[in-house]
GROMACS .gro file of C-alpha atoms in nm:
model
  341
    1MET     CA    1  -0.085   2.132   4.085
    2ASP     CA    2  -0.163   1.998   4.439
    3ILE     CA    3  -0.098   1.650   4.538
    4ILE     CA    4  -0.283   1.514   4.829
    5GLU     CA    5  -0.267   1.195   5.019
    6ILE     CA    6  -0.625   1.002   4.992
    7ARG     CA    7  -0.696   0.681   5.170
    8THR     CA    8  -0.687   0.382   4.946
    9GLU     CA    9  -1.053   0.241   5.027
   10PHE     CA   10  -1.196   0.590   4.912
   11ILE     CA   11  -1.052   0.520   4.559
   12ASP     CA   12  -1.252   0.346   4.284
   13GLU     CA   13  -1.145   0.180   3.932
   14ASP     CA   14  -1.246   0.341   3.610
   15LYS     CA   15  -1.413   0.014   3.442
   16ASP     CA   16  -1.461   0.190   3.134
   17GLN     CA   17  -1.133   0.325   3.120
   18PRO     CA   18  -0.919   0.228   2.749
   19ARG     CA   19  -0.665   0.004   2.933
   20TYR     CA   20  -0.771  -0.321   3.110
   21GLN     CA   21  -0.469  -0.567   3.030
   22PHE     CA   22  -0.224  -0.569   3.310
   23ASP     CA   23   0.087  -0.787   3.269
   24GLU     CA   24   0.142  -0.967   3.608
   25GLU     CA   25   0.518  -0.951   3.591
   26ALA     CA   26   0.530  -0.604   3.510
   27LEU     CA   27   0.298  -0.557   3.805
   28GLN     CA   28   0.510  -0.724   4.032
   29GLU     CA   29   0.816  -0.530   3.926
   30LEU     CA   30   0.621  -0.215   4.001
   31MET     CA   31   0.517  -0.349   4.358
   32ASN     CA   32   0.886  -0.420   4.433
   33SER     CA   33   0.968  -0.067   4.326
   34ILE     CA   34   0.712   0.093   4.529
   35GLU     CA   35   0.811  -0.098   4.842
   36GLU     CA   36   1.195  -0.024   4.785
   37LEU     CA   37   1.142   0.381   4.659
   38GLY     CA   38   0.753   0.450   4.728
   39LEU     CA   39   0.526   0.570   4.453
   40LEU     CA   40   0.720   0.801   4.258
   41SER     CA   41   0.446   0.928   4.038
   42PRO     CA   42   0.105   1.006   4.168
   43ILE     CA   43  -0.224   0.898   4.011
   44LYS     CA   44  -0.496   1.127   3.881
   45VAL     CA   45  -0.839   1.074   4.019
   46ARG     CA   46  -1.195   1.285   4.034
   47THR     CA   47  -1.441   1.337   4.284
   48THR     CA   48  -1.778   1.128   4.246
   49GLY     CA   49  -1.974   1.256   4.567
   50ASP     CA   50  -2.013   1.087   4.892
   51GLY     CA   51  -1.644   1.169   4.929
   52ARG     CA   52  -1.539   0.898   4.708
   53TYR     CA   53  -1.294   0.950   4.395
   54LYS     CA   54  -1.267   0.758   4.057
   55ILE     CA   55  -0.936   0.703   3.890
   56ILE     CA   56  -0.866   0.897   3.548
   57TYR     CA   57  -0.532   0.764   3.510
   58GLY     CA   58  -0.281   0.520   3.723
   59ASN     CA   59  -0.492   0.214   3.767
   60ARG     CA   60  -0.177  -0.007   3.756
   61ARG     CA   61  -0.030   0.207   4.019
   62TYR     CA   62  -0.337   0.199   4.235
   63LYS     CA   63  -0.330  -0.198   4.197
   64ALA     CA   64   0.039  -0.210   4.303
   65CYS     CA   65  -0.038   0.007   4.609
   66LYS     CA   66  -0.354  -0.176   4.683
   67ALA     CA   67  -0.165  -0.528   4.679
   68LEU     CA   68   0.101  -0.380   4.906
   69ASN     CA   69  -0.178  -0.269   5.163
   70ARG     CA   70  -0.066   0.100   5.139
   71PRO     CA   71  -0.315   0.298   5.347
   72THR     CA   72  -0.292   0.603   5.123
   73ILE     CA   73  -0.191   0.688   4.771
   74PRO     CA   74  -0.050   1.047   4.656
   75CYS     CA   75  -0.330   1.178   4.402
   76ILE     CA   76  -0.382   1.465   4.168
   77VAL     CA   77  -0.746   1.573   4.213
   78SER     CA   78  -0.909   1.682   3.868
   79THR     CA   79  -1.248   1.916   3.844
   80ALA     CA   80  -1.293   1.775   3.503
   81THR     CA   81  -1.652   1.645   3.444
   82ASP     CA   82  -1.675   1.621   3.069
   83GLU     CA   83  -1.678   1.268   2.988
   84THR     CA   84  -1.521   1.301   2.654
   85GLU     CA   85  -1.236   1.503   2.775
   86ILE     CA   86  -1.169   1.262   3.041
   87TYR     CA   87  -1.146   0.972   2.825
   88LEU     CA   88  -0.929   1.146   2.576
   89GLU     CA   89  -0.697   1.229   2.876
   90GLN     CA   90  -0.700   0.866   2.961
   91ILE     CA   91  -0.592   0.742   2.621
   92ALA     CA   92  -0.320   1.023   2.598
   93GLU     CA   93  -0.180   0.917   2.924
   94ASN     CA   94  -0.174   0.551   2.812
   95LEU     CA   95  -0.006   0.623   2.484
   96THR     CA   96   0.304   0.726   2.702
   97ARG     CA   97   0.299   0.440   2.916
   98SER     CA   98   0.455   0.097   2.839
   99GLY     CA   99   0.204  -0.217   2.812
  100PHE     CA  100  -0.073  -0.029   2.628
  101SER     CA  101  -0.166  -0.299   2.376
  102PRO     CA  102  -0.253  -0.219   2.001
  103ILE     CA  103  -0.600  -0.381   2.062
  104GLU     CA  104  -0.685  -0.160   2.369
  105GLU     CA  105  -0.574   0.137   2.169
  106ALA     CA  106  -0.791   0.036   1.868
  107GLU     CA  107  -1.084  -0.033   2.081
  108ALA     CA  108  -1.041   0.306   2.259
  109PHE     CA  109  -1.037   0.462   1.916
  110HIS     CA  110  -1.333   0.269   1.784
  111LYS     CA  111  -1.534   0.370   2.088
  112LEU     CA  112  -1.471   0.732   2.017
  113LEU     CA  113  -1.555   0.701   1.660
  114THR     CA  114  -1.857   0.489   1.707
  115ASP     CA  115  -2.008   0.541   2.039
  116PRO     CA  116  -2.322   0.783   2.026
  117LYS     CA  117  -2.178   0.925   2.343
  118PHE     CA  118  -1.851   1.040   2.147
  119SER     CA  119  -1.919   1.008   1.764
  120MET     CA  120  -1.604   1.175   1.681
  121SER     CA  121  -1.464   1.202   1.324
  122THR     CA  122  -1.109   1.052   1.248
  123LYS     CA  123  -0.991   1.424   1.166
  124TYR     CA  124  -1.122   1.537   1.494
  125LEU     CA  125  -0.973   1.272   1.694
  126SER     CA  126  -0.642   1.309   1.495
  127SER     CA  127  -0.615   1.668   1.599
  128LYS     CA  128  -0.702   1.600   1.958
  129LEU     CA  129  -0.438   1.319   2.024
  130GLY     CA  130  -0.158   1.451   1.761
  131LYS     CA  131  -0.180   1.126   1.591
  132PRO     CA  132  -0.207   1.098   1.189
  133GLU     CA  133  -0.546   0.982   1.052
  134SER     CA  134  -0.365   0.675   0.886
  135TYR     CA  135  -0.241   0.580   1.222
  136ILE     CA  136  -0.588   0.583   1.394
  137LYS     CA  137  -0.737   0.388   1.085
  138ASN     CA  138  -0.450   0.131   1.083
  139LYS     CA  139  -0.508   0.068   1.472
  140CYS     CA  140  -0.878   0.031   1.413
  141SER     CA  141  -0.815  -0.213   1.104
  142LEU     CA  142  -0.671  -0.466   1.389
  143LEU     CA  143  -1.055  -0.493   1.494
  144ASN     CA  144  -1.140  -0.672   1.195
  145PHE     CA  145  -0.926  -0.985   1.266
  146SER     CA  146  -1.061  -1.283   1.448
  147LYS     CA  147  -1.055  -1.319   1.844
  148LYS     CA  148  -0.795  -1.585   1.807
  149VAL     CA  149  -0.549  -1.353   1.601
  150LYS     CA  150  -0.618  -1.062   1.846
  151LEU     CA  151  -0.509  -1.273   2.134
  152LEU     CA  152  -0.168  -1.271   1.952
  153ILE     CA  153  -0.108  -0.930   1.883
  154THR     CA  154   0.145  -0.736   2.112
  155ALA     CA  155   0.291  -0.388   2.134
  156GLY     CA  156   0.629  -0.307   1.965
  157THR     CA  157   0.822  -0.437   1.660
  158ASP     CA  158   1.000  -0.748   1.797
  159ILE     CA  159   0.906  -1.060   1.591
  160ARG     CA  160   0.834  -1.353   1.853
  161LYS     CA  161   0.700  -1.705   1.775
  162ASP     CA  162   0.334  -1.740   1.812
  163LYS     CA  163   0.300  -1.363   1.841
  164LEU     CA  164   0.210  -1.077   1.592
  165THR     CA  165   0.318  -0.724   1.569
  166GLU     CA  166   0.092  -0.450   1.424
  167ASP     CA  167   0.355  -0.393   1.135
  168GLN     CA  168   0.309  -0.805   1.019
  169LEU     CA  169  -0.062  -0.744   1.015
  170ILE     CA  170  -0.099  -0.433   0.821
  171PRO     CA  171   0.009  -0.579   0.478
  172ILE     CA  172  -0.279  -0.826   0.502
  173LYS     CA  173  -0.564  -0.624   0.665
  174ASP     CA  174  -0.737  -0.572   0.347
  175LEU     CA  175  -0.788  -0.931   0.219
  176PRO     CA  176  -1.081  -1.136   0.253
  177MET     CA  177  -1.138  -1.259   0.626
  178GLU     CA  178  -1.107  -1.629   0.491
  179HIS     CA  179  -0.747  -1.560   0.375
  180ARG     CA  180  -0.657  -1.282   0.622
  181ASP     CA  181  -0.692  -1.461   0.944
  182SER     CA  182  -0.550  -1.794   0.830
  183LEU     CA  183  -0.261  -1.602   0.714
  184ALA     CA  184  -0.204  -1.420   1.003
  185LEU     CA  185  -0.201  -1.751   1.208
  186ILE     CA  186   0.091  -1.889   0.956
  187ILE     CA  187   0.287  -1.543   1.004
  188ALA     CA  188   0.276  -1.590   1.412
  189ARG     CA  189   0.386  -1.940   1.368
  190ASP     CA  190   0.649  -1.927   1.131
  191GLU     CA  191   0.796  -1.570   1.274
  192LEU     CA  192   0.770  -1.428   0.933
  193PRO     CA  193   0.948  -1.076   0.914
  194VAL     CA  194   0.754  -0.782   0.759
  195SER     CA  195   0.926  -0.790   0.442
  196ASP     CA  196   0.825  -1.166   0.360
  197VAL     CA  197   0.465  -1.074   0.459
  198LYS     CA  198   0.448  -0.809   0.209
  199LYS     CA  199   0.539  -1.050  -0.061
  200ILE     CA  200   0.278  -1.303   0.059
  201ALA     CA  201   0.028  -1.044   0.050
  202ARG     CA  202   0.075  -0.933  -0.307
  203LEU     CA  203   0.063  -1.303  -0.399
  204PHE     CA  204  -0.291  -1.319  -0.233
  205LYS     CA  205  -0.379  -0.977  -0.367
  206ASP     CA  206  -0.311  -1.085  -0.753
  207LYS     CA  207  -0.626  -1.107  -0.933
  208SER     CA  208  -0.490  -1.367  -1.197
  209LEU     CA  209  -0.489  -1.625  -0.931
  210SER     CA  210  -0.851  -1.764  -0.849
  211ASP     CA  211  -0.976  -1.790  -0.482
  212SER     CA  212  -0.959  -2.182  -0.494
  213THR     CA  213  -0.593  -2.166  -0.551
  214LYS     CA  214  -0.527  -1.903  -0.270
  215SER     CA  215  -0.731  -2.125  -0.030
  216LYS     CA  216  -0.536  -2.441  -0.122
  217LEU     CA  217  -0.210  -2.202  -0.053
  218LEU     CA  218  -0.324  -2.174   0.299
  219TYR     CA  219  -0.212  -2.542   0.370
  220LYS     CA  220   0.143  -2.447   0.310
  221SER     CA  221   0.405  -2.322   0.568
  222GLY     CA  222   0.521  -1.945   0.543
  223TYR     CA  223   0.851  -2.068   0.376
  224GLU     CA  224   0.636  -2.264   0.131
  225LEU     CA  225   0.432  -1.953   0.057
  226LEU     CA  226   0.751  -1.754  -0.006
  227GLU     CA  227   0.875  -2.004  -0.266
  228THR     CA  228   0.554  -2.006  -0.458
  229TRP     CA  229   0.564  -1.620  -0.443
  230SER     CA  230   0.905  -1.632  -0.602
  231VAL     CA  231   0.827  -1.887  -0.855
  232PHE     CA  232   0.507  -1.700  -0.962
  233GLU     CA  233   0.685  -1.360  -0.979
  234GLN     CA  234   0.925  -1.516  -1.207
  235ASN     CA  235   0.648  -1.692  -1.469
  236LYS     CA  236   0.490  -1.365  -1.460
  237ALA     CA  237   0.801  -1.160  -1.570
  238GLU     CA  238   0.865  -1.426  -1.831
  239ARG     CA  239   0.511  -1.381  -1.954
  240ALA     CA  240   0.568  -1.018  -1.984
  241LYS     CA  241   0.854  -1.023  -2.194
  242PRO     CA  242   0.836  -0.904  -2.554
  243VAL     CA  243   0.827  -1.144  -2.824
  244PRO     CA  244   1.176  -1.163  -2.998
  245GLU     CA  245   1.167  -0.993  -3.333
  246LYS     CA  246   1.273  -1.317  -3.528
  247ALA     CA  247   0.982  -1.495  -3.377
  248THR     CA  248   0.741  -1.227  -3.486
  249ALA     CA  249   0.841  -1.244  -3.840
  250VAL     CA  250   0.805  -1.640  -3.858
  251LYS     CA  251   0.452  -1.588  -3.740
  252LYS     CA  252   0.375  -1.316  -3.969
  253ALA     CA  253   0.530  -1.535  -4.264
  254LYS     CA  254   0.313  -1.820  -4.160
  255ALA     CA  255   0.018  -1.599  -4.155
  256ASP     CA  256   0.071  -1.475  -4.504
  257THR     CA  257   0.135  -1.825  -4.674
  258THR     CA  258  -0.230  -1.917  -4.528
  259SER     CA  259  -0.394  -1.641  -4.729
  260PRO     CA  260  -0.330  -1.748  -5.087
  261SER     CA  261  -0.512  -1.450  -5.251
  262THR     CA  262  -0.292  -1.184  -5.091
  263ALA     CA  263   0.022  -1.404  -5.203
  264GLN     CA  264  -0.058  -1.446  -5.551
  265GLU     CA  265  -0.162  -1.085  -5.643
  266PRO     CA  266  -0.219  -0.767  -5.420
  267ALA     CA  267  -0.550  -0.641  -5.440
  268LYS     CA  268  -0.598  -0.296  -5.650
  269PRO     CA  269  -0.686   0.024  -5.410
  270SER     CA  270  -1.025   0.049  -5.596
  271GLU     CA  271  -1.123  -0.326  -5.510
  272SER     CA  272  -1.010  -0.304  -5.165
  273LYS     CA  273  -1.280  -0.334  -4.898
  274PRO     CA  274  -1.255  -0.321  -4.530
  275VAL     CA  275  -1.473  -0.617  -4.477
  276ALA     CA  276  -1.284  -0.850  -4.706
  277ALA     CA  277  -0.964  -0.743  -4.533
  278ALA     CA  278  -1.090  -0.807  -4.189
  279GLY     CA  279  -1.231  -1.150  -4.302
  280ALA     CA  280  -0.886  -1.248  -4.433
  281SER     CA  281  -0.724  -1.145  -4.121
  282ILE     CA  282  -0.952  -1.358  -3.897
  283GLU     CA  283  -0.918  -1.636  -4.143
  284GLY     CA  284  -0.533  -1.625  -4.110
  285GLN     CA  285  -0.559  -1.612  -3.727
  286LEU     CA  286  -0.795  -1.908  -3.718
  287HIS     CA  287  -0.523  -2.112  -3.942
  288GLN     CA  288  -0.249  -1.998  -3.723
  289LEU     CA  289  -0.437  -2.089  -3.403
  290LEU     CA  290  -0.546  -2.434  -3.546
  291ALA     CA  291  -0.159  -2.512  -3.665
  292SER     CA  292  -0.028  -2.437  -3.310
  293LEU     CA  293  -0.273  -2.646  -3.119
  294PRO     CA  294  -0.152  -2.990  -3.070
  295ALA     CA  295  -0.378  -3.282  -3.087
  296PRO     CA  296  -0.548  -3.362  -2.732
  297GLN     CA  297  -0.364  -3.650  -2.562
  298PRO     CA  298  -0.426  -3.869  -2.232
  299LEU     CA  299  -0.268  -3.689  -1.925
  300ASP     CA  300  -0.058  -3.934  -1.694
  301ALA     CA  301  -0.193  -3.922  -1.353
  302GLU     CA  302   0.148  -4.058  -1.218
  303ALA     CA  303   0.287  -3.713  -1.319
  304LEU     CA  304   0.096  -3.542  -1.050
  305GLN     CA  305   0.346  -3.702  -0.771
  306MET     CA  306   0.530  -3.405  -0.734
  307GLN     CA  307   0.664  -3.176  -0.464
  308ALA     CA  308   0.437  -2.904  -0.305
  309ALA     CA  309   0.577  -2.601  -0.449
  310ASP     CA  310   0.574  -2.762  -0.813
  311LYS     CA  311   0.178  -2.850  -0.735
  312ALA     CA  312   0.115  -2.467  -0.635
  313GLN     CA  313   0.284  -2.343  -0.938
  314LEU     CA  314   0.106  -2.617  -1.180
  315LEU     CA  315  -0.225  -2.480  -1.036
  316THR     CA  316  -0.127  -2.119  -1.112
  317ASP     CA  317  -0.014  -2.227  -1.472
  318ILE     CA  318  -0.358  -2.407  -1.543
  319ASP     CA  319  -0.538  -2.127  -1.409
  320VAL     CA  320  -0.353  -1.894  -1.668
  321LEU     CA  321  -0.403  -2.150  -1.952
  322LEU     CA  322  -0.780  -2.159  -1.859
  323ASN     CA  323  -0.833  -1.807  -1.850
  324SER     CA  324  -0.664  -1.783  -2.186
  325LEU     CA  325  -0.848  -2.051  -2.333
  326GLU     CA  326  -1.189  -1.900  -2.210
  327LYS     CA  327  -1.106  -1.584  -2.395
  328HIS     CA  328  -1.031  -1.739  -2.713
  329MET     CA  329  -1.341  -1.954  -2.694
  330ALA     CA  330  -1.547  -1.620  -2.637
  331GLN     CA  331  -1.406  -1.476  -2.917
  332TRP     CA  332  -1.455  -1.734  -3.174
  333ARG     CA  333  -1.798  -1.806  -3.044
  334ARG     CA  334  -1.869  -1.427  -3.146
  335VAL     CA  335  -1.715  -1.471  -3.478
  336LYS     CA  336  -1.928  -1.791  -3.561
  337GLU     CA  337  -2.232  -1.595  -3.465
  338LEU     CA  338  -2.129  -1.303  -3.708
  339VAL     CA  339  -2.063  -1.557  -3.992
  340GLU     CA  340  -2.383  -1.765  -3.929
  341ALA     CA  341  -2.610  -1.444  -3.905
   0.00000   0.00000   0.00000
């Protein structure tokens, strides 16, 4: 592999290459290194005719050399002409370099997958770059976030204020846009670790919470959302606990006393009818439900003056109550229709 010196003015940047963001501080550090030690790694170019060359990779080194007014740059001259292979080589090279942002990477993958000039499958791209298909899909999912969120995404895993890592965004990438982008900004502002983001994501993916309740939760801080998640999970666990045997026996005894015919004399086998048995069971359930419902009372508006976390829990509990009542009403309306028929 021959390395030749090419005059700087004969080299052109590739405006379509995957990497276009260059950190000024890092560029200055590279310039200082070149001034002191020289350019240690050549750039790679291809001929374009008329004695000119276009960069395949090494744009940042080219920028540094040009800023230092170096007359020539050491180059490897490629004979490649296939645009797909050149673009894949550019991506592969940038994946080994620091500063290649997740969004630049995502846009490069998306271009290979969707641009008619390339039209690759995820499986083929995975095999060419040696990256799992899930890696490519997760990167592309970053493009679903708003421009405001994209500007905050940085490489690496360090949690920083008003910045976002890919790991922080993956748990919320499948949420509806109206929840996803707002949550991303909360996560960046409050520097939430990935473990906390996963908890909040589970809260917003829970189908028992209405969209209106979830929208109200977006006015909270990240830490308030964690408190809401904790209370919500505790309440869900309490509701999931089995009814104690003693309580079940009491309920059964009450149901039995509401049906005098069964208490006085059991029906003879020859007289038993499925319809009558079902009717008695429904009547018992109705009496039990009526006995358990308290009389409606006016609600005290002053009771709504409460802490923000309490309000969120109240809204959650109200949603659960309303869902339960609506199911009861639907069932009893059906029973009424059948009785009236």
